XYZ file of C-alpha atoms in Angstrom:
198
model
C 85.465 -48.037 -71.896
C 85.207 -50.922 -69.441
C 88.345 -52.365 -67.914
C 89.483 -55.713 -69.230
C 89.325 -58.607 -66.790
C 91.646 -61.587 -67.184
C 89.870 -64.874 -67.757
C 90.720 -67.888 -65.617
C 91.984 -71.059 -67.271
C 92.490 -74.433 -65.601
C 94.015 -76.475 -68.381
C 95.635 -79.850 -67.896
C 97.597 -80.753 -71.016
C 99.689 -83.630 -72.246
C 103.280 -82.574 -72.923
C 102.855 -78.985 -71.680
C 103.516 -78.704 -67.952
C 101.518 -76.922 -65.279
C 104.588 -74.774 -64.565
C 104.678 -73.576 -68.177
C 100.944 -72.863 -68.078
C 101.199 -70.938 -64.791
C 104.013 -68.764 -66.177
C 102.031 -68.287 -69.376
C 98.936 -67.174 -67.421
C 101.075 -64.571 -65.622
C 102.234 -63.180 -68.947
C 98.653 -63.037 -70.225
C 97.549 -61.243 -67.048
C 100.331 -58.723 -67.644
C 98.884 -57.887 -71.069
C 95.463 -57.360 -69.505
C 96.933 -55.001 -66.892
C 99.008 -53.077 -69.444
C 96.019 -52.632 -71.756
C 94.025 -51.179 -68.866
C 96.914 -48.904 -67.876
C 97.323 -47.613 -71.446
C 93.610 -46.946 -71.776
C 93.671 -44.913 -68.563
C 96.573 -42.816 -69.875
C 94.768 -42.279 -73.181
C 91.979 -40.508 -71.307
C 94.271 -37.573 -70.481
C 97.022 -37.625 -73.125
C 97.628 -34.393 -75.035
C 96.203 -35.135 -78.496
C 97.288 -31.724 -79.834
C 100.914 -32.961 -79.955
C 100.149 -36.172 -81.865
C 102.479 -36.838 -84.799
C 103.962 -39.794 -86.655
C 107.637 -39.220 -85.698
C 107.155 -39.381 -81.951
C 104.440 -38.375 -79.568
C 103.061 -39.780 -76.353
C 99.722 -40.331 -78.087
C 101.368 -42.324 -80.916
C 103.290 -44.522 -78.478
C 100.212 -45.226 -76.380
C 98.119 -46.125 -79.440
C 100.876 -48.375 -80.815
C 101.336 -50.212 -77.528
C 97.571 -50.445 -77.072
C 97.375 -52.665 -80.165
C 100.369 -54.755 -79.050
C 98.975 -55.399 -75.578
C 95.333 -55.825 -76.607
C 96.305 -58.305 -79.327
C 98.429 -60.044 -76.665
C 95.255 -60.437 -74.605
C 93.074 -61.628 -77.482
C 95.589 -64.037 -79.008
C 96.325 -65.627 -75.625
C 92.611 -66.084 -74.949
C 92.135 -67.758 -78.334
C 95.218 -69.927 -77.675
C 94.132 -71.102 -74.219
C 90.562 -71.698 -75.391
C 91.605 -73.916 -78.315
C 93.619 -76.184 -76.001
C 92.443 -79.001 -73.753
C 91.138 -81.366 -76.414
C 92.252 -84.714 -77.774
C 94.069 -83.330 -80.821
C 94.234 -85.734 -83.720
C 92.147 -85.494 -86.871
C 89.205 -83.097 -86.610
C 85.644 -83.790 -87.580
C 82.788 -81.453 -88.405
C 82.908 -78.416 -90.632
C 86.591 -77.628 -90.015
C 87.566 -81.085 -91.322
C 85.684 -80.412 -94.566
C 87.201 -76.935 -94.912
C 90.741 -78.220 -94.345
C 90.273 -81.009 -96.922
C 88.870 -78.544 -99.456
C 91.549 -75.860 -99.049
C 94.646 -77.966 -98.281
C 93.835 -81.229 -100.058
C 94.069 -83.318 -96.887
C 94.446 -83.005 -93.134
C 98.046 -84.196 -93.411
C 98.897 -81.486 -95.968
C 97.377 -78.837 -93.705
C 99.170 -80.275 -90.665
C 102.565 -80.193 -92.408
C 101.992 -76.590 -93.481
C 100.774 -75.489 -90.032
C 103.810 -77.048 -88.325
C 106.166 -75.466 -90.899
C 104.470 -72.111 -90.296
C 104.939 -72.594 -86.537
C 108.623 -73.402 -87.008
C 109.055 -70.264 -89.136
C 107.144 -67.952 -86.779
C 108.719 -65.895 -83.995
C 105.402 -65.178 -82.293
C 102.142 -66.750 -83.443
C 100.798 -69.168 -86.015
C 97.123 -68.747 -86.848
C 94.781 -70.796 -89.007
C 92.398 -68.184 -90.398
C 89.313 -68.143 -92.558
C 89.261 -65.355 -95.139
C 85.668 -64.342 -95.901
C 86.843 -62.563 -99.074
C 88.338 -65.561 -100.887
C 86.359 -68.076 -98.743
C 89.480 -70.107 -97.967
C 91.548 -71.179 -94.975
C 95.111 -69.881 -94.642
C 97.953 -70.497 -92.185
C 99.560 -67.169 -91.277
C 102.485 -66.269 -89.070
C 102.816 -63.229 -86.859
C 106.196 -62.233 -85.481
C 104.540 -59.774 -83.085
C 101.067 -59.558 -81.583
C 100.152 -56.612 -83.796
C 102.050 -57.432 -87.017
C 101.293 -60.121 -89.542
C 97.644 -61.053 -89.342
C 95.701 -60.315 -92.498
C 92.867 -57.823 -92.007
C 89.314 -59.157 -91.983
C 90.389 -62.783 -91.535
C 88.810 -64.866 -88.769
C 91.258 -66.636 -86.402
C 90.172 -70.250 -85.932
C 93.200 -71.986 -84.387
C 95.960 -70.091 -82.579
C 99.429 -71.425 -81.674
C 101.779 -69.373 -79.499
C 105.339 -69.819 -80.817
C 107.114 -67.327 -78.572
C 109.824 -69.034 -76.487
C 107.893 -68.555 -73.229
C 105.300 -71.065 -74.488
C 107.792 -73.944 -74.630
C 111.234 -73.129 -73.189
C 110.593 -74.524 -69.685
C 109.462 -77.878 -71.080
C 111.474 -78.185 -74.285
C 114.382 -75.734 -74.217
C 115.122 -74.924 -77.848
C 113.198 -77.949 -79.174
C 110.338 -75.943 -80.634
C 109.147 -78.788 -82.876
C 108.414 -81.076 -79.920
C 106.349 -78.306 -78.329
C 104.382 -77.847 -81.559
C 103.719 -81.605 -81.633
C 102.468 -81.377 -78.029
C 100.211 -78.487 -79.043
C 98.820 -80.558 -81.929
C 97.999 -83.361 -79.474
C 95.972 -80.954 -77.300
C 93.882 -79.108 -79.905
C 90.256 -78.767 -78.914
C 88.716 -79.181 -82.364
C 85.212 -78.636 -81.020
C 86.268 -75.073 -80.121
C 87.596 -74.538 -83.654
C 84.305 -75.838 -85.057
C 82.409 -73.527 -82.683
C 84.374 -70.532 -84.021
C 83.510 -71.465 -87.612
C 79.816 -72.021 -86.934
C 79.569 -68.842 -84.827
C 80.934 -66.804 -87.714
C 78.549 -68.494 -90.184
C 75.550 -67.870 -87.899
C 76.474 -64.202 -87.451
C 76.714 -63.683 -91.213
C 73.690 -65.687 -92.341
C 70.788 -63.637 -93.639
């Protein structure tokens, strides 16, 4: 298995400082390094002692999902930032209107979900019911619904906002909303459609 390599991001955002971003990039890099370290240890771990109560293998596999999801969620988060925010256009605008009634209804629900979440808020498309859903995840590896496609990712852990906003999480979420790169969200939707068109 190839080693993960941290991606480089050079975002300039309104309402989210460069200091916050630099600290956030360090955290993301830490998840990349930990994932690589865990994968190295998995090459030599004693699988004969694996069990569900406690074993080195179990702990490595559990933390592999936590760290790898930390990598993937942060990449999705950084990549859907850097836009003008506001009301989207394109296919995502139509999907939001269809599944939430209006952009404003979706926005209110997404912000409420962000306020309720201890870790992540994710707008997902479910290819089973063919609808959009806002989900919260309290941890990187707990909460997302299997087989859903993450379209818009908001980090709601304190490290994402505490430097700029202290405990004022709502102001951070508003800043996030003003920096959404809707063209990236539309790209994620159309990429999924193209991959599953026959």
